[in-house]
mmCIF file of C-alpha atoms in Angstrom:
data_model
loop_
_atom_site.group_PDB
_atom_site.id
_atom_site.type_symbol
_atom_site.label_atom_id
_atom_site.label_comp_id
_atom_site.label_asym_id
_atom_site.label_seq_id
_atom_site.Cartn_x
_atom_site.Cartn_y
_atom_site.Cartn_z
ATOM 1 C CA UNK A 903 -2.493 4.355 -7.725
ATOM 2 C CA UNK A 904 -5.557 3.491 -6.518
ATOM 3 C CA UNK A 905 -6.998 4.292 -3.096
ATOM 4 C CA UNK A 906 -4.569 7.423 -2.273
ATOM 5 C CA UNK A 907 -6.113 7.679 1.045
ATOM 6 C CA UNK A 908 -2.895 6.507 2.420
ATOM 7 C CA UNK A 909 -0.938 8.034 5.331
ATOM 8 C CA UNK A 910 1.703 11.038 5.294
ATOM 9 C CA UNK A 911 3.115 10.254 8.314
ATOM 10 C CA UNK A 912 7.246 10.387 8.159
ATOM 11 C CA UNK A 913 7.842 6.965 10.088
ATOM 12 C CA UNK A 914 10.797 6.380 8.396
ATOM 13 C CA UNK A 915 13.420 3.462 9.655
ATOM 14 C CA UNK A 916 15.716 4.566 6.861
ATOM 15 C CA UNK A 917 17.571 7.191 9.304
ATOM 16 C CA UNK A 918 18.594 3.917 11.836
ATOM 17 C CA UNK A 919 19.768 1.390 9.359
ATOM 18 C CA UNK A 920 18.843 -1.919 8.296
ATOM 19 C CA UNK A 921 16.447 -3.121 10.274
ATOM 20 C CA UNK A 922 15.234 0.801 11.590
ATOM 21 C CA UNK A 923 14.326 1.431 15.147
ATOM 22 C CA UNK A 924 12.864 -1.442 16.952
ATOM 23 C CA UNK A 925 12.219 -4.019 14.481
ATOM 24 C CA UNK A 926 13.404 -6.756 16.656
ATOM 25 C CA UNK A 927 13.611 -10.788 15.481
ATOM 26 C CA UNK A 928 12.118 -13.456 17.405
ATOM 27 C CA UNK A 929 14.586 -16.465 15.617
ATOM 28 C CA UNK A 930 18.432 -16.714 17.225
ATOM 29 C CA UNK A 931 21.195 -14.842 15.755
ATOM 30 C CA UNK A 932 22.378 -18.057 14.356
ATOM 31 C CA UNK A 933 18.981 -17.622 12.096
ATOM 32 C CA UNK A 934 19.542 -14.285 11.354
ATOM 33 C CA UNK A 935 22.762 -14.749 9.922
ATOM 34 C CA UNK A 936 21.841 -17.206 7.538
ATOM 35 C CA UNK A 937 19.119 -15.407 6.346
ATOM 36 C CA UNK A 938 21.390 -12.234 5.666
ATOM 37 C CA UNK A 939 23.519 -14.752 3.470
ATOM 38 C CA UNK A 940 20.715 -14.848 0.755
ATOM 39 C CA UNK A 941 21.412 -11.290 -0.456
ATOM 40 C CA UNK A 942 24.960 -10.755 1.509
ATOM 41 C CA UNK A 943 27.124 -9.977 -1.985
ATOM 42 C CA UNK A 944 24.297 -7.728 -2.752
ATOM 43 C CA UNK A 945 24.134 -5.808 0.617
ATOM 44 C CA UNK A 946 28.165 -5.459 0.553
ATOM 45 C CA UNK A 947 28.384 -3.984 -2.808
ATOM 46 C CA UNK A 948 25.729 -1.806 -2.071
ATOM 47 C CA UNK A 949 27.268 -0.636 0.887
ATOM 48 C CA UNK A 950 30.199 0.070 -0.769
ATOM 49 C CA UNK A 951 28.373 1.996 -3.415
ATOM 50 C CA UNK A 952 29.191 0.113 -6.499
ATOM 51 C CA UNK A 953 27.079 -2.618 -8.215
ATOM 52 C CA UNK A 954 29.746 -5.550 -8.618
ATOM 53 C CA UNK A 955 28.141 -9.061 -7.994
ATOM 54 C CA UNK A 956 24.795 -7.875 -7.983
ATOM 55 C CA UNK A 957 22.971 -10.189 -10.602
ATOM 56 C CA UNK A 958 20.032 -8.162 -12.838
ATOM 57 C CA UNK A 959 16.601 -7.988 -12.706
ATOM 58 C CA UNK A 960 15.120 -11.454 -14.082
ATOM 59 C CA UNK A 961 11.995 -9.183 -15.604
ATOM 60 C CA UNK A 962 10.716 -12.673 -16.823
ATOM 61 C CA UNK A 963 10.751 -14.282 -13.130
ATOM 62 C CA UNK A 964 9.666 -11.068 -11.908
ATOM 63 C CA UNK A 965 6.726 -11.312 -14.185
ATOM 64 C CA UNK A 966 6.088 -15.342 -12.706
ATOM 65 C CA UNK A 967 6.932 -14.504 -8.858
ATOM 66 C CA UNK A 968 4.172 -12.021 -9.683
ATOM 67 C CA UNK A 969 1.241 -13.538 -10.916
ATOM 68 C CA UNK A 970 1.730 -16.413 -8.498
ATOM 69 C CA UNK A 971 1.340 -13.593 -5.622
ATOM 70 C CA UNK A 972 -2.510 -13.334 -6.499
ATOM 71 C CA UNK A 973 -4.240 -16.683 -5.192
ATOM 72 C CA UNK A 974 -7.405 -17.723 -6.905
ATOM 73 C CA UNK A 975 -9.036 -16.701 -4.250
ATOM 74 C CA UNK A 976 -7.646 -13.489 -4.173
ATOM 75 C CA UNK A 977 -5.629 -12.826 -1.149
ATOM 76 C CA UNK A 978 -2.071 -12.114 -1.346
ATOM 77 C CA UNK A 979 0.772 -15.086 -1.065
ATOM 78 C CA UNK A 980 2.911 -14.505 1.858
ATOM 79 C CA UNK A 981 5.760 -16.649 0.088
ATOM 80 C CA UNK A 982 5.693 -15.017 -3.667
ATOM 81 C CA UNK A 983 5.503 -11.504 -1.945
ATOM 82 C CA UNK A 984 8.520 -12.308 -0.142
ATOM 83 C CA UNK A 985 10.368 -13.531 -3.579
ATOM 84 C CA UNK A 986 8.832 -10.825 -5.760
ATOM 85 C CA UNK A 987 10.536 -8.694 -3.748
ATOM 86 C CA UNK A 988 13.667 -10.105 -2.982
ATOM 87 C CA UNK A 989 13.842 -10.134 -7.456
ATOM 88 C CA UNK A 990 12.630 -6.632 -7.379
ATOM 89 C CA UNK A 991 15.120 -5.599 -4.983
ATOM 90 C CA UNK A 992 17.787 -6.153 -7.200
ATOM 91 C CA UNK A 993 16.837 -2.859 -8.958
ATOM 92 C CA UNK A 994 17.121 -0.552 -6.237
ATOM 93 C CA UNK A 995 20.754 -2.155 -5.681
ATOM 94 C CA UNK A 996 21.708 -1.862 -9.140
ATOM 95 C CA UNK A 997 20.911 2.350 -8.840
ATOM 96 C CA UNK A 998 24.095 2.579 -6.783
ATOM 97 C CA UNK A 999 24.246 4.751 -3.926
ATOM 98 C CA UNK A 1000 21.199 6.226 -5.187
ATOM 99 C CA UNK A 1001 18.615 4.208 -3.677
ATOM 100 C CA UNK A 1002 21.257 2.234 -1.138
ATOM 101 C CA UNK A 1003 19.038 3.803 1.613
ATOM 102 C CA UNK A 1004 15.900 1.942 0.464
ATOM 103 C CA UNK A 1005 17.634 -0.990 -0.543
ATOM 104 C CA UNK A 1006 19.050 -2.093 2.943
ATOM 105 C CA UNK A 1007 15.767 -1.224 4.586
ATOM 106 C CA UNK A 1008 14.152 -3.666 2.328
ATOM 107 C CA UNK A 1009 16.006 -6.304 3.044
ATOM 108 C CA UNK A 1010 16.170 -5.804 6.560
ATOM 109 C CA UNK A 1011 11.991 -6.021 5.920
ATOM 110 C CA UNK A 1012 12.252 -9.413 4.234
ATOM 111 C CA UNK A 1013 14.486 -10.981 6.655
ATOM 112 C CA UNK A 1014 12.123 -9.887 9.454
ATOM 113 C CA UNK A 1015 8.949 -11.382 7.270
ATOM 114 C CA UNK A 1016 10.922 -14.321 6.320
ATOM 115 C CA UNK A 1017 11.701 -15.181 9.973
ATOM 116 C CA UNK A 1018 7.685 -14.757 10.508
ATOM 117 C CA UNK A 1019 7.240 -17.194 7.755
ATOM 118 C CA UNK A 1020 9.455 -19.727 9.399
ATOM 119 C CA UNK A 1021 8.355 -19.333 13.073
ATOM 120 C CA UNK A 1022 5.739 -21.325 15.154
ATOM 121 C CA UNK A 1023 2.495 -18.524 14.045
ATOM 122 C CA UNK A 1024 4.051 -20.295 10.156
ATOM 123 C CA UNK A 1025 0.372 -21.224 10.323
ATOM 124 C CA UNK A 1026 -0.883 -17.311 10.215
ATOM 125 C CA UNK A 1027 1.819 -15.958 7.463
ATOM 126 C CA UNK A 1028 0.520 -17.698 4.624
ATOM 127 C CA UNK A 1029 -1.144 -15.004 3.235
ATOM 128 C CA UNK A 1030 -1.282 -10.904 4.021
ATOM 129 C CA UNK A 1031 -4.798 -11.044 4.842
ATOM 130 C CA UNK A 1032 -4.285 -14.285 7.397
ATOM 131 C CA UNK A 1033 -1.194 -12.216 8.980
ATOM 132 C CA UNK A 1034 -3.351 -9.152 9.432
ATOM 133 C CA UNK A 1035 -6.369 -11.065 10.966
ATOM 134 C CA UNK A 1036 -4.161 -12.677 13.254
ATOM 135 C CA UNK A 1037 -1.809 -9.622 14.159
ATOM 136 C CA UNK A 1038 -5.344 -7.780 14.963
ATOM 137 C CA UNK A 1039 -6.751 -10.328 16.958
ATOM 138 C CA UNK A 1040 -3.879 -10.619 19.022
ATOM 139 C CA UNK A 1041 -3.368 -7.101 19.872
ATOM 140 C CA UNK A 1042 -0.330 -6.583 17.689
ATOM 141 C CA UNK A 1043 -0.482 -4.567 15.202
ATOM 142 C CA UNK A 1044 0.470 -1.335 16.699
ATOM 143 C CA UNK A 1045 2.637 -3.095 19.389
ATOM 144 C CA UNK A 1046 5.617 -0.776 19.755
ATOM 145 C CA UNK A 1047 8.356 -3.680 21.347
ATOM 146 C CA UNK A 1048 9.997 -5.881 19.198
ATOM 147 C CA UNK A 1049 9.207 -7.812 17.761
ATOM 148 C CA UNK A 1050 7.169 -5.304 15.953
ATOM 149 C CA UNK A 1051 4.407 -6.318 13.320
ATOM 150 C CA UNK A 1052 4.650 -8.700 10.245
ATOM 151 C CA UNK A 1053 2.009 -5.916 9.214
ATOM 152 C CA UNK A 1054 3.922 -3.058 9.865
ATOM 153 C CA UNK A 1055 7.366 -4.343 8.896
ATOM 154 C CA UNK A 1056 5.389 -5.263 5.294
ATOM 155 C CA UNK A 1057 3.549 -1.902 4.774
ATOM 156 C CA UNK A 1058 7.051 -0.212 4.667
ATOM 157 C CA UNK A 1059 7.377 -3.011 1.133
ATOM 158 C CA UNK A 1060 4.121 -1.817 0.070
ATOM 159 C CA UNK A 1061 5.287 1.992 -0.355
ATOM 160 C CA UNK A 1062 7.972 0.778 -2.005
ATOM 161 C CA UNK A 1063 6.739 -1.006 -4.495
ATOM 162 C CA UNK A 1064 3.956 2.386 -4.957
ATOM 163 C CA UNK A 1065 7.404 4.144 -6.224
ATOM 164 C CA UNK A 1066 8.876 0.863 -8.364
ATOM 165 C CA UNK A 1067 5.241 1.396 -10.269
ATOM 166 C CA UNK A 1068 5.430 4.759 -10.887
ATOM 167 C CA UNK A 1069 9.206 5.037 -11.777
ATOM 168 C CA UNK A 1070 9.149 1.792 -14.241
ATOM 169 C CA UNK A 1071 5.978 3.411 -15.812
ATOM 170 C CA UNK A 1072 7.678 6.507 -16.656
ATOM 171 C CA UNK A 1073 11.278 4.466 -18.043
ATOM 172 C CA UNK A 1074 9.078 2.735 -19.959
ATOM 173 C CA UNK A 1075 7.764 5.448 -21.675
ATOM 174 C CA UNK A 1076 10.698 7.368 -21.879
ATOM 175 C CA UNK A 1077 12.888 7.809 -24.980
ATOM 176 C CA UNK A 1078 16.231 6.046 -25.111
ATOM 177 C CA UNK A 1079 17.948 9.097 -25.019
ATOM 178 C CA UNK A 1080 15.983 11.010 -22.062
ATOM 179 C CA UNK A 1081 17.814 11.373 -18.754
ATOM 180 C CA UNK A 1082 16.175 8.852 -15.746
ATOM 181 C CA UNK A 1083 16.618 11.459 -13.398
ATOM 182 C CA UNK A 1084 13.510 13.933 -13.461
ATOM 183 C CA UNK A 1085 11.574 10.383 -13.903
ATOM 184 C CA UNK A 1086 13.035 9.347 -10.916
ATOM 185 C CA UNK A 1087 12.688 13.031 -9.172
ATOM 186 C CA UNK A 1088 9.075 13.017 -10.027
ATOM 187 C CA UNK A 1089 8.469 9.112 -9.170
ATOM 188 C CA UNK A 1090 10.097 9.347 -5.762
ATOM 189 C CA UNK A 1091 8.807 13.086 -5.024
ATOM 190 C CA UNK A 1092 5.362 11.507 -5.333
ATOM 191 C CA UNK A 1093 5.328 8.518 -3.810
ATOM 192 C CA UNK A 1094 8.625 7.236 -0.721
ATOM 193 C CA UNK A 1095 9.372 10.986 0.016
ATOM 194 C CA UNK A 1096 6.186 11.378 1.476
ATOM 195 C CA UNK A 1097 7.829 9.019 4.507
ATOM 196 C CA UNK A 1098 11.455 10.635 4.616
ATOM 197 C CA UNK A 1099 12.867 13.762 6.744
ATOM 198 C CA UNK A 1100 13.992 16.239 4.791
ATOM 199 C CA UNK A 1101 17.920 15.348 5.088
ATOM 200 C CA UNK A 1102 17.205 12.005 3.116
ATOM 201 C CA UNK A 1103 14.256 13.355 0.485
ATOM 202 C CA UNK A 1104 17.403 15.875 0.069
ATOM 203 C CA UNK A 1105 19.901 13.702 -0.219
ATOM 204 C CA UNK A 1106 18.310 11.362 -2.781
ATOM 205 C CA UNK A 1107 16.815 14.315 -4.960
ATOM 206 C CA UNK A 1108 20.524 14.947 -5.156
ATOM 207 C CA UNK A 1109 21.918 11.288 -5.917
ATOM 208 C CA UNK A 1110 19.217 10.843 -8.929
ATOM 209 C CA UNK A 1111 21.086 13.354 -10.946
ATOM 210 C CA UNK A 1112 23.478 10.511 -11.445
ATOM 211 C CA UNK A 1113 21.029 8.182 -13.345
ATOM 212 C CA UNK A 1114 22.007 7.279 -16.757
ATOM 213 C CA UNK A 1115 20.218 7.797 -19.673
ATOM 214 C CA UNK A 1116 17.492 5.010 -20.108
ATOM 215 C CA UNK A 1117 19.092 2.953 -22.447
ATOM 216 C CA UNK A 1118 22.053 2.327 -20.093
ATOM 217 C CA UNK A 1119 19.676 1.831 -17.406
ATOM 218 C CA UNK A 1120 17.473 -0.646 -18.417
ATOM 219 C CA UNK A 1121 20.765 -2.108 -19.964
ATOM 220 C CA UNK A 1122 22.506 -1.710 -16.095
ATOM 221 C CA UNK A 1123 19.660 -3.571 -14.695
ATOM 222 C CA UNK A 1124 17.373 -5.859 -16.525
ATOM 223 C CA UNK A 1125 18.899 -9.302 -17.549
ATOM 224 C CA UNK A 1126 16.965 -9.196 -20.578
ATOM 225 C CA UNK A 1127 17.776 -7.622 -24.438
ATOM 226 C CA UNK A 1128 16.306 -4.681 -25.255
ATOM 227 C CA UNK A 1129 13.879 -6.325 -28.014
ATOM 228 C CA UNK A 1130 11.865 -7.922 -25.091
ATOM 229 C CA UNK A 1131 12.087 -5.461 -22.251
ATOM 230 C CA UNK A 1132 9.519 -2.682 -22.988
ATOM 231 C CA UNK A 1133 6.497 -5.939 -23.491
ATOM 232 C CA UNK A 1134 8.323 -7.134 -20.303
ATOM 233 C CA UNK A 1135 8.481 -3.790 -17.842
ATOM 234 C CA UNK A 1136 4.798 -3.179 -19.193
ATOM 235 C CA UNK A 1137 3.808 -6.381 -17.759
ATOM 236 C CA UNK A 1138 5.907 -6.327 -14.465
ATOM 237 C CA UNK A 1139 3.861 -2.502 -14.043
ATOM 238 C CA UNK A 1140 0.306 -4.151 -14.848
ATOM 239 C CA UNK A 1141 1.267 -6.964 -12.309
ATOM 240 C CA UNK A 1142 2.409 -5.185 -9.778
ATOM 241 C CA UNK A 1143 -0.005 -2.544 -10.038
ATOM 242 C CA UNK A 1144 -2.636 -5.510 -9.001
ATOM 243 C CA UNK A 1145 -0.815 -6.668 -6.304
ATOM 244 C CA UNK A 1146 -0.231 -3.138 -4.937
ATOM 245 C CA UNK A 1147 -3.907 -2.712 -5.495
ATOM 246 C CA UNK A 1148 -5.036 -5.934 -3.352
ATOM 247 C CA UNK A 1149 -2.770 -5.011 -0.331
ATOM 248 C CA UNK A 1150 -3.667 -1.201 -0.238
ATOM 249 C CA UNK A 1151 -7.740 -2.141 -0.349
ATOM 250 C CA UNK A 1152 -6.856 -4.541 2.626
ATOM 251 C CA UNK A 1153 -4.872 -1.629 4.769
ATOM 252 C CA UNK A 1154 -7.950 0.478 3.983
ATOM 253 C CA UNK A 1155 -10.197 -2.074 4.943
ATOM 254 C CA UNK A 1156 -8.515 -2.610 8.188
ATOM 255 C CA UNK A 1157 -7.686 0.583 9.062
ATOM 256 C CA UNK A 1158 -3.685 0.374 8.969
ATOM 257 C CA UNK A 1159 -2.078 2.762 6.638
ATOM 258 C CA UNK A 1160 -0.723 4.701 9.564
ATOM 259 C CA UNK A 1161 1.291 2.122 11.278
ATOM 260 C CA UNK A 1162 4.196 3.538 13.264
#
């Protein structure tokens, strides 16, 4: 990745559940119920550790929600960040009780953003950089009360999207008949584990020893036929890669890697 001068910190919500420790929405609890009913199925059956219900990765919408994210002016689209993610998510769900952790957190992330997108500051979360400019000019984007930051709440996406990049890079690559799970080791070692206590870094260095082979996964996951997948994954990498690229230079730029 590009521009590794990113925080170490462990400020990690994953230890408090969905949602983590103080990120608070602003919209009624009316609101936050329906937005939970976009991915409820999903969030059940990955609380329950199994992977019934949970539709595959659309790699070809994946690819479209992705190069729609870069405006020609090159900032980052609040909106196809949101829905790239919400498709990418689907992967981390489809790994079980492997990644269920991450999963949860991530959509507790999007419903907070997607709230932000829908509130009265609409105006200001239309792309990263507006949200940023505005968050800093008003003071909050190392506010500590809930609500907490659209820029905090969307850095915790941003790292895991760093270990989405890595890990597809190496399945790509892989053989059919190589084990994901040093892949996985190695992707998540180097990237999400960096944030974690030691119980969960543990605990999911433990849980990847139950990843398939890659032919199964990709199979598990992606809704598309093997024929098309490895031109596909390359191109969800390359895309994402950009993206990941555009938002990292901006946390540089304004001095917000750290956020608590």
């Amino acid at each position: 990745m590009s521009q590794k001068s990113k925080s170490k910190t462990k400020t990690t919500d994953y230890e408090n559940g969905p949602g983590g420790s103080g990120d608070g929405h602003h919209s009624s609890d009316e609101n936050r119920e329906s937005r939970e009913g976009h991915n409820s199925l999903d969030v059940l059956s990955v609380s329950r550790g199994t992977t019934s219900g949970i539709t595959k990765v659309d790699m070809e919408l994946l690819v479209d929600y992705l190069s729609r994210c870069i405006n020609s002016d090159g900032t980052i689209s609040f909106e196809y960040y949101i829905k790239m993610f919400w498709e990418m998510n689907r992967f981390f769900e489809l790994l079980g009780t492997v990644f269920q952790f991450v999963s949860k957190d991530v959509v507790a992330k999007l419903l907070i953003l997607e709230d932000y997108q829908k509130s009265k500051h609409a105006s200001h979360y239309v792309t990263i950089d507006s949200m940023i400019n505005y968050e800093r000019k008003k003071n909050l984007l190392r506010k500590t009360t809930p609500p907490l930051s659209g820029s905090r709440t969307l850095l915790r996406l941003h790292r895991a999207l760093e270990f989405i990049i890595v890990f597809l890079t190496k399945a790509n690559s892989a053989k059919e008949d190589e084990k994901m799970c040093p892949h996985a080791q190695e992707a998540y070692n180097n990237t999400l584990a960096a944030f974690h206590p030691w119980l969960i870094k543990k605990a999911a260095n433990v849980a990847m020893y139950t990843l398939p082979y890659k032919k199964d996964l990709m199979e598990q996951t992606c809704k598309q036929t093997k024929e098309k997948l490895t031109s596909l994954v390359a191109e969800v990498v390359d895309k994402s890669r950009k993206v990941y690229n555009v938002v990292q230079s901006l946390y540089v730029k304004h001095v917000i890697l750290d956020l608590p």
